[in-house]
mmCIF file of C-alpha atoms in Angstrom:
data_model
loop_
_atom_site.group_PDB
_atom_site.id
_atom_site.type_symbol
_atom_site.label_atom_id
_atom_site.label_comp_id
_atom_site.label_asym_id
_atom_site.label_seq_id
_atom_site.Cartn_x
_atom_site.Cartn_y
_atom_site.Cartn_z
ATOM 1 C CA UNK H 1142 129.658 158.506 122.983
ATOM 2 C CA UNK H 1143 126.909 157.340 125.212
ATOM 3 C CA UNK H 1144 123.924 159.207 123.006
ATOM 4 C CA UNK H 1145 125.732 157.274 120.130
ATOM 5 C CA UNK H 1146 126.017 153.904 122.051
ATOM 6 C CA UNK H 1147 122.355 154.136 123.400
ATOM 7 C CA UNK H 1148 121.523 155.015 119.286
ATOM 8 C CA UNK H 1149 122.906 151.547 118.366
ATOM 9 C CA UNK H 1150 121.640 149.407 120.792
ATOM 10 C CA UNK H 1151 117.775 150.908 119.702
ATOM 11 C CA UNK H 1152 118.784 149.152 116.287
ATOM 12 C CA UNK H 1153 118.043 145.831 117.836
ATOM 13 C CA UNK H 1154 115.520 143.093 116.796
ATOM 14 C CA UNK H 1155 114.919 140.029 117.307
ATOM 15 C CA UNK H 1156 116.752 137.435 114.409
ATOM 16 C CA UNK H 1157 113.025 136.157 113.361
ATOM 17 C CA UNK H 1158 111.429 139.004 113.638
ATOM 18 C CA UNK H 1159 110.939 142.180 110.487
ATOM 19 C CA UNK H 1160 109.622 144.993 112.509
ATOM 20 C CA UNK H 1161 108.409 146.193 115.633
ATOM 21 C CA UNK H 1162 105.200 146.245 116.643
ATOM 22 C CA UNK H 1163 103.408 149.754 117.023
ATOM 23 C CA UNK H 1164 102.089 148.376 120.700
ATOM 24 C CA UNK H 1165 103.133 145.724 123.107
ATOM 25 C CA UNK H 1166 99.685 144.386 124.565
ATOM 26 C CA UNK H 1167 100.478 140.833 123.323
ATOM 27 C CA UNK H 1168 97.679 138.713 124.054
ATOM 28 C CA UNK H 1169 99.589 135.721 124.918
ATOM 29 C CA UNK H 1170 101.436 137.788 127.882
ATOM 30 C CA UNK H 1171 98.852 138.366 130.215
ATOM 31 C CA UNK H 1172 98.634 141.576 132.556
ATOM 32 C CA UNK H 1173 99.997 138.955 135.304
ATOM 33 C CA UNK H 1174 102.462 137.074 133.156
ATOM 34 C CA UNK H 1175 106.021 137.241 135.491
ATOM 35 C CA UNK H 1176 108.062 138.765 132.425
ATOM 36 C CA UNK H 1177 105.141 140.719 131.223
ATOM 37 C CA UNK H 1178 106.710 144.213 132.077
ATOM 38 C CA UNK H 1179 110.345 143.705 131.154
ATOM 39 C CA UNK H 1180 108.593 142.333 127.662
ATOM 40 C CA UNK H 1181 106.587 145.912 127.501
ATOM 41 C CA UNK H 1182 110.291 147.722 128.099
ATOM 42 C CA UNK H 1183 111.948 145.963 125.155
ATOM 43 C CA UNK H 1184 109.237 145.969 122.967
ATOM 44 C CA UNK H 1185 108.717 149.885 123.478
ATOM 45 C CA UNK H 1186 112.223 150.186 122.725
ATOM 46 C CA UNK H 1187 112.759 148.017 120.106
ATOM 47 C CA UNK H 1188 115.148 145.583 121.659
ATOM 48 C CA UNK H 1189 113.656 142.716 121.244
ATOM 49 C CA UNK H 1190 110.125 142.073 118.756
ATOM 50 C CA UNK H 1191 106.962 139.448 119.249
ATOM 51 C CA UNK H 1192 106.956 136.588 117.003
ATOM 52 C CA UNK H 1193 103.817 138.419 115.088
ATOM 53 C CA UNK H 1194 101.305 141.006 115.531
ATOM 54 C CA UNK H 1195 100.308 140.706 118.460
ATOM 55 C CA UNK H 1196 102.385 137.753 119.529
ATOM 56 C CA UNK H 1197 105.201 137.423 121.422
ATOM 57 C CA UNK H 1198 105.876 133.320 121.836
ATOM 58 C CA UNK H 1199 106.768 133.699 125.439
ATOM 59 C CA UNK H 1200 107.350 129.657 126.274
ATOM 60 C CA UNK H 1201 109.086 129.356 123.078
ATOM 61 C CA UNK H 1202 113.050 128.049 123.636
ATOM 62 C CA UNK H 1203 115.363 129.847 121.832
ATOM 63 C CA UNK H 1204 118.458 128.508 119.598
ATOM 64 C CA UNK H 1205 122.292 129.566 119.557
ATOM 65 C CA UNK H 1206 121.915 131.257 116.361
ATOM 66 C CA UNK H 1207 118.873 133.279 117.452
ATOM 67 C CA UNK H 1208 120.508 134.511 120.313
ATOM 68 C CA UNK H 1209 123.663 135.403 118.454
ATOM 69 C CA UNK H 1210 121.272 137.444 116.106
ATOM 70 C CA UNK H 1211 119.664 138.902 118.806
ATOM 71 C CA UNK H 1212 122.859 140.297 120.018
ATOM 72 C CA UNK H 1213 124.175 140.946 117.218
ATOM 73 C CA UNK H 1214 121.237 143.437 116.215
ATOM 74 C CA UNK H 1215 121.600 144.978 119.402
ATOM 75 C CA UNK H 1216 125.196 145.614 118.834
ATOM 76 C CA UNK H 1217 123.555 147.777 115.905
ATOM 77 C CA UNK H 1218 124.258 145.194 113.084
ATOM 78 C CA UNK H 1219 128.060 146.330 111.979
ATOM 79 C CA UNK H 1220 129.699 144.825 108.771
ATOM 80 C CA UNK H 1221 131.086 141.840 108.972
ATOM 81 C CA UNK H 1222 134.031 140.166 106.951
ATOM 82 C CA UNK H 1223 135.502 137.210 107.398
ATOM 83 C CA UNK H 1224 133.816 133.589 107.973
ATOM 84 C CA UNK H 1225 133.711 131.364 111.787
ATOM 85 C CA UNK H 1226 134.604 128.144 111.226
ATOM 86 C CA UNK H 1227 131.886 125.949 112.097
ATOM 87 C CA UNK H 1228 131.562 123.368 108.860
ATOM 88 C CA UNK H 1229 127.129 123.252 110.065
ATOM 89 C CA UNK H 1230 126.938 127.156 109.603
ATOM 90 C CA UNK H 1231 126.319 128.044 105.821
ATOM 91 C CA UNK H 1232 126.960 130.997 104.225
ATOM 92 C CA UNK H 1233 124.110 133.155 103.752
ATOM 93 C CA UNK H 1234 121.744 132.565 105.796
ATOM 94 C CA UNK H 1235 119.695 135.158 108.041
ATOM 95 C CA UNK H 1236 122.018 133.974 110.865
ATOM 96 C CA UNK H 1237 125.182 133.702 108.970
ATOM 97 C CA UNK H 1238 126.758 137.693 110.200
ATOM 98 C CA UNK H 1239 125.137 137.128 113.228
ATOM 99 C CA UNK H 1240 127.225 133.852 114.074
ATOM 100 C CA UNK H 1241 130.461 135.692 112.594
ATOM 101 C CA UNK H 1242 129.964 138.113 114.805
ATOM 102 C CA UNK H 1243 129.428 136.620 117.328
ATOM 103 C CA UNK H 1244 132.577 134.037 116.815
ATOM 104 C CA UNK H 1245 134.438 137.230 116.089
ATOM 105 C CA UNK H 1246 133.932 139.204 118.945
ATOM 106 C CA UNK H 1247 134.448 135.864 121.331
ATOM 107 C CA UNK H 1248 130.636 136.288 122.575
ATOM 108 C CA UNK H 1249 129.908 132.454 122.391
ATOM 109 C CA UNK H 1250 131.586 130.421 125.201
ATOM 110 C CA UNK H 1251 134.745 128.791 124.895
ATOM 111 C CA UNK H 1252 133.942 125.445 124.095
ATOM 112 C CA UNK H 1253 132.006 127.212 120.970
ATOM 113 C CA UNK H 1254 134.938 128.901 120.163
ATOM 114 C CA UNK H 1255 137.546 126.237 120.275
ATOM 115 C CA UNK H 1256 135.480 123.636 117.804
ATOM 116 C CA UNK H 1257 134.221 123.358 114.295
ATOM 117 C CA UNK H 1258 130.695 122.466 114.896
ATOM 118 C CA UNK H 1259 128.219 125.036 116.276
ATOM 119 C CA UNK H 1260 125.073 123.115 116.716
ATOM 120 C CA UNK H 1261 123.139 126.089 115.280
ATOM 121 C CA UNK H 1262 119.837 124.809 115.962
ATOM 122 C CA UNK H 1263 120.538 123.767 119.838
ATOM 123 C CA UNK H 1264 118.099 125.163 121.961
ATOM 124 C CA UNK H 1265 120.447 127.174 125.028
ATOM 125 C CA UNK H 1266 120.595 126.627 128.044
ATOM 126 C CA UNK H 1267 120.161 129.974 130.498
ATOM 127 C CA UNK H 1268 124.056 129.682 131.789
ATOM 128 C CA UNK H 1269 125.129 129.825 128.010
ATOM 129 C CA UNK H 1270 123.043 133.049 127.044
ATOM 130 C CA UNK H 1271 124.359 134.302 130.614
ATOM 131 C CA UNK H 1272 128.049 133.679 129.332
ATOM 132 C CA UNK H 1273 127.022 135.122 125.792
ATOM 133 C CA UNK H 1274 125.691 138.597 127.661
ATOM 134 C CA UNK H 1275 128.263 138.649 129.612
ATOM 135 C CA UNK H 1276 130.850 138.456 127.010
ATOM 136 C CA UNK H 1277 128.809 141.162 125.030
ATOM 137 C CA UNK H 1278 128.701 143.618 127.909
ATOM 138 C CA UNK H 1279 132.809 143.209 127.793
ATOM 139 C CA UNK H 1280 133.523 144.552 124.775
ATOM 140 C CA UNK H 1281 130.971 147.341 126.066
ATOM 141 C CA UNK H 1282 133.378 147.628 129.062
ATOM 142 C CA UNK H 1283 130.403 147.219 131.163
ATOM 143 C CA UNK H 1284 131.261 143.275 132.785
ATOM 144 C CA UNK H 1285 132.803 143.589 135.951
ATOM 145 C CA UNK H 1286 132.342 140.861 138.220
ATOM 146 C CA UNK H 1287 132.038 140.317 141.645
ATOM 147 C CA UNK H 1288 133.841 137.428 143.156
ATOM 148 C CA UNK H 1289 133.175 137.748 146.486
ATOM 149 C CA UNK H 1290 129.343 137.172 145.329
ATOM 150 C CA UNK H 1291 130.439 133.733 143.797
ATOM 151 C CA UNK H 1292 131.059 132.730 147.678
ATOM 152 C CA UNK H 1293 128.023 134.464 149.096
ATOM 153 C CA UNK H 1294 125.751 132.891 146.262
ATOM 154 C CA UNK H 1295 122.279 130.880 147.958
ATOM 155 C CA UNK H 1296 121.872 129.158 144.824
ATOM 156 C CA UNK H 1297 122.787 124.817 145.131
ATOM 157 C CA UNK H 1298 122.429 123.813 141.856
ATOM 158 C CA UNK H 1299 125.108 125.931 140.601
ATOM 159 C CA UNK H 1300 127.242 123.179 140.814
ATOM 160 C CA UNK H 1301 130.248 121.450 138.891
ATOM 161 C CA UNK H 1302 128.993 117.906 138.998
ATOM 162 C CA UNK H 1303 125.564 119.199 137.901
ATOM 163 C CA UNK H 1304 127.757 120.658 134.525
ATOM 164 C CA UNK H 1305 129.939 117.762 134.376
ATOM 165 C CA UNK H 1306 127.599 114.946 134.220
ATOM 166 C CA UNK H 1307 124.773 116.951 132.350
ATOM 167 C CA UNK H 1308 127.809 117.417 129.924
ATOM 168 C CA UNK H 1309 128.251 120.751 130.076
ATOM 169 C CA UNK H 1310 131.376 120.686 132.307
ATOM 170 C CA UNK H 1311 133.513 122.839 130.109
ATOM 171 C CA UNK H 1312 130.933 125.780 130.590
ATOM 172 C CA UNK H 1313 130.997 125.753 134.375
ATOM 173 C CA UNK H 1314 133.501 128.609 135.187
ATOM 174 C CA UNK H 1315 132.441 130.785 132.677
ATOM 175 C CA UNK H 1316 128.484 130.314 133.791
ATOM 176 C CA UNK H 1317 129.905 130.801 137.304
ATOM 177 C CA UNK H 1318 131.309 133.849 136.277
ATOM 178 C CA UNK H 1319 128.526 135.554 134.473
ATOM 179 C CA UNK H 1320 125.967 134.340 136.598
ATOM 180 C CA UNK H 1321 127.223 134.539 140.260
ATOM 181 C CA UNK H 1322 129.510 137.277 140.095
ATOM 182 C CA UNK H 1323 127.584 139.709 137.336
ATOM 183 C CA UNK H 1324 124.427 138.634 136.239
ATOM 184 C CA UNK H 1325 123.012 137.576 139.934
ATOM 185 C CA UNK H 1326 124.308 140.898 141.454
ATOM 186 C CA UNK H 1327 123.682 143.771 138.694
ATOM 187 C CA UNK H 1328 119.870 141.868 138.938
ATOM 188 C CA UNK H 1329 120.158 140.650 135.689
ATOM 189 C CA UNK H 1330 119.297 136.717 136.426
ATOM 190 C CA UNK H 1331 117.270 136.057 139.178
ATOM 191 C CA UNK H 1332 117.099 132.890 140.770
ATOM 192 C CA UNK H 1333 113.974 130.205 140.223
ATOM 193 C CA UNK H 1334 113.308 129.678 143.742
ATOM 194 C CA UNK H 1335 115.421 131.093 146.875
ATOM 195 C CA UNK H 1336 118.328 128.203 146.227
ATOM 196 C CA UNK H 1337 117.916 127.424 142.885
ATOM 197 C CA UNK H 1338 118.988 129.468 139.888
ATOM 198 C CA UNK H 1339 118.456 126.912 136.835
ATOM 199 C CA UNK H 1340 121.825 127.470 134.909
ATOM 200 C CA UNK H 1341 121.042 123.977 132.735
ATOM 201 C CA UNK H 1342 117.322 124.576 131.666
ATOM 202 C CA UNK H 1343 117.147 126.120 128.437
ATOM 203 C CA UNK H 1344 116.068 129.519 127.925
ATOM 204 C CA UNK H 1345 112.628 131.391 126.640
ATOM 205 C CA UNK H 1346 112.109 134.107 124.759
ATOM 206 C CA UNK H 1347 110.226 135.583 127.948
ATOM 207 C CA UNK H 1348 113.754 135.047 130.146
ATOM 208 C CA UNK H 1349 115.913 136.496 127.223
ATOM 209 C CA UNK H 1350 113.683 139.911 126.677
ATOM 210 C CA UNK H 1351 113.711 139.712 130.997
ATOM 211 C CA UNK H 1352 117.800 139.932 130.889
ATOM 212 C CA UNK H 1353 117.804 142.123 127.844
ATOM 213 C CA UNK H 1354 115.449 144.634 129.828
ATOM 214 C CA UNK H 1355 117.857 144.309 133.300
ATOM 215 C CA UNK H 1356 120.594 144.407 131.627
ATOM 216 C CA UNK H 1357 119.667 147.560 129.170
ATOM 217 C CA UNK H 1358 118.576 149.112 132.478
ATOM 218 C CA UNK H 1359 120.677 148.204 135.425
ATOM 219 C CA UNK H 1360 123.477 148.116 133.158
ATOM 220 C CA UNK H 1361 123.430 150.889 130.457
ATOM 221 C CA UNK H 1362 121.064 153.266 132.275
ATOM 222 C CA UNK H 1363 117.929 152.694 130.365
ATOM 223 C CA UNK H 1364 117.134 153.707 126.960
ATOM 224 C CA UNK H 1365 114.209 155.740 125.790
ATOM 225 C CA UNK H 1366 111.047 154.540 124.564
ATOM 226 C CA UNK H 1367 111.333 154.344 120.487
ATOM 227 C CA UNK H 1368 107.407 153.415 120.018
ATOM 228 C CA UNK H 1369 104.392 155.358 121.899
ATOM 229 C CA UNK H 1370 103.219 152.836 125.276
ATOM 230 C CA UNK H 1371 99.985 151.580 124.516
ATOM 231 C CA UNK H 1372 97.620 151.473 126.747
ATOM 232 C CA UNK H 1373 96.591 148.706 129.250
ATOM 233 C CA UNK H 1374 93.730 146.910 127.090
ATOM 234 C CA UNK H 1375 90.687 146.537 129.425
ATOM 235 C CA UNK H 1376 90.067 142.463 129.854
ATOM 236 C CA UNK H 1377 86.927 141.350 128.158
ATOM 237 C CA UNK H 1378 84.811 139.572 131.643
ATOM 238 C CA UNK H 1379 82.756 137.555 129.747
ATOM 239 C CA UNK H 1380 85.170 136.291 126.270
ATOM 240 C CA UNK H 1381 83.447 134.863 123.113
ATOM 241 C CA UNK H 1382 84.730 131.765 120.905
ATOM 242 C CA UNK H 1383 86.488 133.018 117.967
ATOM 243 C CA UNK H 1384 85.889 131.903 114.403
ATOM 244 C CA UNK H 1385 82.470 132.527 114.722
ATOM 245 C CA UNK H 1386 82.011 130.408 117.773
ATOM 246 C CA UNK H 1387 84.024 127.501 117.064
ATOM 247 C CA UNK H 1388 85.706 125.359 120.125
ATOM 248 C CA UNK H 1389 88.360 123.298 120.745
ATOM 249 C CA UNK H 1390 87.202 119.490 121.683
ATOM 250 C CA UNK H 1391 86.934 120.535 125.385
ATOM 251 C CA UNK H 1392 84.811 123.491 124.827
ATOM 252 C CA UNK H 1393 87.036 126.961 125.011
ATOM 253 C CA UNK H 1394 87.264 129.107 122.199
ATOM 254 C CA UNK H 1395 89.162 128.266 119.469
ATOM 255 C CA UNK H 1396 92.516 130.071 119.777
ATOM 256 C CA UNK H 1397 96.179 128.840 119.132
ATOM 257 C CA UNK H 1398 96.323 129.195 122.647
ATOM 258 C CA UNK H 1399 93.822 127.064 123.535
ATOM 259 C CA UNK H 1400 95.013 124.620 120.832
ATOM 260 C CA UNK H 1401 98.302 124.330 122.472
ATOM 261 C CA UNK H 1402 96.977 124.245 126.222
ATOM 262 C CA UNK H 1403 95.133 121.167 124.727
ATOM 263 C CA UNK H 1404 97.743 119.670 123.072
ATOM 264 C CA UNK H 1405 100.565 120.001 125.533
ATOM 265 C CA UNK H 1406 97.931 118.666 128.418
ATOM 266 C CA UNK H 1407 98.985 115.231 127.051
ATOM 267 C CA UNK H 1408 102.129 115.693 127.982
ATOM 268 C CA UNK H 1409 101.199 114.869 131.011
ATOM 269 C CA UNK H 1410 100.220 111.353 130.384
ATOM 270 C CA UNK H 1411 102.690 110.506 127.810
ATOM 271 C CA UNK H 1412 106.210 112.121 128.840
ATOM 272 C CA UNK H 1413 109.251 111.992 126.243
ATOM 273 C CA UNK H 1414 110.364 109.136 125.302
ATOM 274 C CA UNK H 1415 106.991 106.932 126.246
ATOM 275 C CA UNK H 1416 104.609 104.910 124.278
ATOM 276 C CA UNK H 1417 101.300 106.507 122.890
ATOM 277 C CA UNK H 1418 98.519 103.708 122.603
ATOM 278 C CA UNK H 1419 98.485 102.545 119.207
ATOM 279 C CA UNK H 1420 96.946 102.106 116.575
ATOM 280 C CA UNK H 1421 94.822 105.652 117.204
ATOM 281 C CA UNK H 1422 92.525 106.499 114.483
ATOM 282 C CA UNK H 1423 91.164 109.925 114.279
ATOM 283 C CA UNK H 1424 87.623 110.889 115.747
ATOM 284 C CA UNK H 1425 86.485 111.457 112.024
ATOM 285 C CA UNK H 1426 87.444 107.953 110.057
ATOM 286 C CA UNK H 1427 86.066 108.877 107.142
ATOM 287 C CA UNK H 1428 87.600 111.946 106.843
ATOM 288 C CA UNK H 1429 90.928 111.446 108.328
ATOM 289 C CA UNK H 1430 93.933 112.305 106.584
ATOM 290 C CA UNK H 1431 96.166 108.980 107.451
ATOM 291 C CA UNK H 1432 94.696 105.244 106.379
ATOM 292 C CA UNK H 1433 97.770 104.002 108.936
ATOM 293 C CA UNK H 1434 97.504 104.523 112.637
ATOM 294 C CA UNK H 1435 100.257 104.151 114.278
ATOM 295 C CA UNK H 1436 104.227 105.691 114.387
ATOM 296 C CA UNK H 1437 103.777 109.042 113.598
ATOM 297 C CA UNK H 1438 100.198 109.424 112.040
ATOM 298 C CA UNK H 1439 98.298 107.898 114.893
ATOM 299 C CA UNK H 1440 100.305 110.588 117.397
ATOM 300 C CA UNK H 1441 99.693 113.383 115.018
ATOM 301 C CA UNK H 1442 95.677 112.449 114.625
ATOM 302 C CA UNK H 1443 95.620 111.676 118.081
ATOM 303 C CA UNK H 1444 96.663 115.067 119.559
ATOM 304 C CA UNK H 1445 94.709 116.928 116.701
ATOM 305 C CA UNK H 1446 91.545 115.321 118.330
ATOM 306 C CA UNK H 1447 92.734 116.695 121.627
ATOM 307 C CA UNK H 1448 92.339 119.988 120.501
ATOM 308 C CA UNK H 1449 89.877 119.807 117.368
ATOM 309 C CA UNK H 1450 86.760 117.516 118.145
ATOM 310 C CA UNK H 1451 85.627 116.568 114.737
ATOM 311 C CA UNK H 1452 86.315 119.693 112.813
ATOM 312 C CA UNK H 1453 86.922 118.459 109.665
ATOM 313 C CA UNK H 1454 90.511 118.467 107.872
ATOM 314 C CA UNK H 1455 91.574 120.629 104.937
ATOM 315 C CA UNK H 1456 94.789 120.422 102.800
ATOM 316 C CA UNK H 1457 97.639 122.734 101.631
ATOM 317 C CA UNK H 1458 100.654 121.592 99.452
ATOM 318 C CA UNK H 1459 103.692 123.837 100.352
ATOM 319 C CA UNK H 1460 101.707 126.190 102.392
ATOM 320 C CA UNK H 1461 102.382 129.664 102.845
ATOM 321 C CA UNK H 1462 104.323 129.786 105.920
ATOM 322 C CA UNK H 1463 102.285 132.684 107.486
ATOM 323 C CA UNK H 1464 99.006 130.076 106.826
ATOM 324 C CA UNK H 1465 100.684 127.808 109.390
ATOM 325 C CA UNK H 1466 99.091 127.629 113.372
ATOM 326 C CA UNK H 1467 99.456 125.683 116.326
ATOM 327 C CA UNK H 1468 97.824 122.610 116.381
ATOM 328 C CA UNK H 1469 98.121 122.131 112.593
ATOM 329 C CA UNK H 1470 100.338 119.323 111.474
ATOM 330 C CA UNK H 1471 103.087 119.884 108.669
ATOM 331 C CA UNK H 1472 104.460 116.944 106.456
ATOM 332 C CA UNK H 1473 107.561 116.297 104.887
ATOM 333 C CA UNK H 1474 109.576 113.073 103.695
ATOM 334 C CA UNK H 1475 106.512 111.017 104.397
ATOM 335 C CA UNK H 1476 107.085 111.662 108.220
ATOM 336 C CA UNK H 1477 104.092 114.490 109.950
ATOM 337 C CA UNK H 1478 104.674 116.452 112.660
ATOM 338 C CA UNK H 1479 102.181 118.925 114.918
ATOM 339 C CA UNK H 1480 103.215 121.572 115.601
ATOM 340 C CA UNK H 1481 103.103 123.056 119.461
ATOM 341 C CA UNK H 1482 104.257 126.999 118.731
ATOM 342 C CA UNK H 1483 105.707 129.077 115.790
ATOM 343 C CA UNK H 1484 108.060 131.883 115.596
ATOM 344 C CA UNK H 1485 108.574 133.720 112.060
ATOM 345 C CA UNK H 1486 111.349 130.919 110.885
ATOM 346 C CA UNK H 1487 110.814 128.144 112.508
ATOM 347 C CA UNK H 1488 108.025 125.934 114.379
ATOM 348 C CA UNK H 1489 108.284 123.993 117.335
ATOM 349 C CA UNK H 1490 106.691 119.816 117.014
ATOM 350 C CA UNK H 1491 105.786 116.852 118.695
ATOM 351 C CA UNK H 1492 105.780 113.895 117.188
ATOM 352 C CA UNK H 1493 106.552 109.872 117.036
ATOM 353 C CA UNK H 1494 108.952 107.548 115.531
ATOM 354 C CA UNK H 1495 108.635 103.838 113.868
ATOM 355 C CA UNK H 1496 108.837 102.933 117.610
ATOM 356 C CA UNK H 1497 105.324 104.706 118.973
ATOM 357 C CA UNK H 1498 107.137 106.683 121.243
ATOM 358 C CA UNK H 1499 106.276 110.606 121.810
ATOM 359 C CA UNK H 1500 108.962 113.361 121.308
ATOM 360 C CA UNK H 1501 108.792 116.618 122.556
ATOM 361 C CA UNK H 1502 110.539 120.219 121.994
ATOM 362 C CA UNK H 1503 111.698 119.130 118.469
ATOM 363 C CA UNK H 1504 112.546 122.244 115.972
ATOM 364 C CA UNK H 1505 112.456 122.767 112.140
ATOM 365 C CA UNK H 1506 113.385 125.793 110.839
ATOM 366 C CA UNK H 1507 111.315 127.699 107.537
ATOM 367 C CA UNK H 1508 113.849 127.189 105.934
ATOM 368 C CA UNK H 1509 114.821 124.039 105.951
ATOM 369 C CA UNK H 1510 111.148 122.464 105.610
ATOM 370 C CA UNK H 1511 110.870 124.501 102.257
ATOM 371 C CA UNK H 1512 113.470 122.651 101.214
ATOM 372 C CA UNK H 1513 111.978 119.516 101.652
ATOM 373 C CA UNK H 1514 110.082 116.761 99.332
ATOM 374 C CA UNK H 1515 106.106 116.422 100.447
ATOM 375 C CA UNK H 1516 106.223 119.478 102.450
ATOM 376 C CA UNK H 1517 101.965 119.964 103.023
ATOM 377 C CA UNK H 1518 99.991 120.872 105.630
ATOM 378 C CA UNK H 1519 96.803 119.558 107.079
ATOM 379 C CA UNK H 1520 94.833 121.971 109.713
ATOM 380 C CA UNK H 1521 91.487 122.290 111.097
ATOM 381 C CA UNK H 1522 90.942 125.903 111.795
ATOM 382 C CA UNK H 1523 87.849 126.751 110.066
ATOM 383 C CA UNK H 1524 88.356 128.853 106.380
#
C-alpha cells in the first residue's frame, strides 16, 4: 500500500505545467535562493514542474485553481464524475477535475465549500493552501494535529481580528488548525520571522514546492528521485549580455530577469493605487506604439523605457503564447497591459486605468486573452 501510495503521488505536476524537466538548475533560483533546495527535491521527483525549461517562476502568486490542480495531480489524477457547484467554474477547462476534486474530497476550506462562487482566479493566501494540505493529508490519514502547539505557538499575527477585519474571518479556525497544530510542528510552514508566520499574504510558487517538499518528506517519508540530480552548474564570474550584447536601459544584460528587476523597481516610487506622471511619452516618439499618453499607454510606455532604453518596438497580432516575455506588453479590448512574469497559462501585469493610477499583481489567464478582440503584442527583445 505504501509502494502504491508513494507510486501516485510521483504522478504529480504542476496544473500549468506539460512535463518535467530532465534537470532542476533553474536559473532564476539561485544556489542561495531560501527555497532553492526543497525546489531541487520536487523537481527531481516530479512533484511539482518550473514554469519552462529552465524556469521555475519562483515570486509568481499562485491561484485557487492552480493549487487545486496541483493537488489534485499529486493525488495521482483519479476520475472524476460529478460537477462542484460554483456557477464561475466552467466545464472543461484544464482546471475543471481538478476543482471537482477538490470540492469533492472537501480539500478547499469551508467557506469554499458552503458557496456557489469559487473565485477561481484569486491569488491564495498561505493559511488557505495550509487548510487545503491539510485537508489533503486527511483523507491520506496522515493530519493529526497538535493542540497543545496552538497554545505554545510564538507567532502574533495569527490572530482572529487580523482574519476578521482582513475578511477572512470564516477561515481562522481552520488556518489555526493546519497551521499551529500540524503544519508549524511536522515543519511544514515555517514562520517569516521568530513571531510572525504570515497566514494572510498570498502564496508563491517557491512556498508551495517548500510545503510540498516538507510535507512529502516529514510527512510521507520521502519519495525517490524520478529524474537523475543534475549537477551544481559552476557560476559564470564574469557574465556576458545576452542577445548578442544587448542591455536593458540601465546597463545589465538583457534577460527577463533583468527586465522585471527594472520594471518592478518602480514600484517603489509609484505603489498601488497611486498616480504615474502623465502624459509619458515613450523615449522613442517616432517610433512609439501609442499617439495617446496617458491612462494606460503612457504607464505601459513608461515602464517599457525602464527596462528597454530605445530598443525599438516590433508587433505581433495574436501572438504565439510561447513568443510572449516579461517586459513585453499584451493588448486586448483597446486596454495594454505589461506584463511582470509568465507561467505556461497565464501572465502576471501592471497596468493603469482612465484614472492614471498604477495597479499591481493583476492576472489574465491564456486562455481567456485568446478569447479576446485586439489581442497583439508589442515587445522589444531583439529578433
Amino acid at each position: 500500500m505504501r509502494k502504491r501510495m508513494m507510486t501516485v503521488l510521483l504522478c504529480a505536476v504542476l496544473a500549468v505545467s506539460l512535463a518535467a524537466p530532465t534537470f532542476a538548475a533553474y536559473r532564476d533560483v539561485p544556489a542561495n535562493h531560501w527555497a532553492a533546495e526543497d525546489i531541487q527535491y520536487v523537481t527531481d521527483r516530479g512533484l511539482f514542474n518550473g514554469t519552462g525549461a529552465d524556469t521555475f517562476g519562483p515570486s509568481t502568486e499562485m491561484s485557487r485553481t492552480m493549487l487545486a490542480t496541483v493537488l489534485y495531480r499529486y493525488a495521482g489524477s483519479p476520475p472524476v464524475t460529478g460537477t462542484a457547484p460554483y456557477s464561475d467554474v466552467a466545464a472543461g477547462t484544464w482546471y475543471t477535475s481538478g476543482v471537482v476534486w477538490a470540492y469533492q474530497n472537501r480539500i478547499f476550506p469551508n467557506a469554499n465549500l458552503d458557496r456557489g462562487l469559487l473565485y477561481p482566479g484569486e491569488n491564495v493566501r498561505r493559511s488557505e493552501f495550509c487548510v487545503m494540505l491539510y485537508n489533503f493529508a486527511k483523507t491520506l490519514g496522515k493530519a493529526s494535529a497538535d493542540t497543545a502547539a496552538i497554545t505554545q505557538a510564538p507567532f502574533t499575527d495569527m490572530d482572529w481580528n487580523r482574519f476578521s477585519m482582513a475578511g477572512f474571518g470564516p477561515l481562522y479556525s481552520e488556518a489555526e488548525e493546519a497551521m499551529l497544530g500540524w503544519a508549524w510542528p511536522n515543519g511544514i510552514m515555517e514562520g517569516t520571522s521568530a513571531t510572525t508566520i504570515n497566514p494572510l499574504g498570498t502564496i508563491t510558487r517557491a512556498e508551495v514546492a517548500a510545503m510540498l517538499a516538507r510535507f512529502d518528506r516529514n510527512v510521507l517519508g520521502g519519495t525517490e528521485p524520478t529524474v537523475p540530480p543534475a549537477p551544481n552548474p559552476t557560476p559564470d564570474p564574469s557574465p556576458t549580455p545576452s542577445d548578442n550584447g544587448y542591455t536593458t536601459a540601465d546597463g545589465k544584460p538583457l534577460t527577463e530577469e533583468n527586465v522585471r528587476a527594472a520594471i518592478m523597481a518602480l514600484k517603489e516610487t509609484y505603489p498601488d493605487g497611486t498616480v504615474y506622471p502623465t502624459p509619458y511619452c515613450s523615449n522613442d516618439p517616432l517610433n512609439r506604439p501609442y499617439s495617446n499618453c496617458d491612462h494606460c499607454a503612457g504607464w505601459a510606455m513608461l515602464c517599457s523605457d525602464a527596462a528597454f532604453g530605445s530598443l525599438p518596438w516590433r508587433y505581433q497580432i495574436t501572438p504565439v503564447w510561447g513568443n510572449i516575455r516579461i517586459g513585453d506588453l499584451v493588448e486586448y479590448d483597446n486596454h495594454v497591459v505589461v506584463v511582470v512574469d509568465k507561467s505556461d497559462d497565464s501572465i502576471k501585469i501592471t497596468d493603469s486605468g482612465v484614472n492614471n493610477k498604477v495597479y499591481w499583481g493583476g492576472q489574465l489567464f491564456k486562455w481567456w486573452l485568446e478569447e479576446r478582440p485586439g489581442y497583439a503584442l508589442w515587445t522589444r527583445y531583439p529578433e
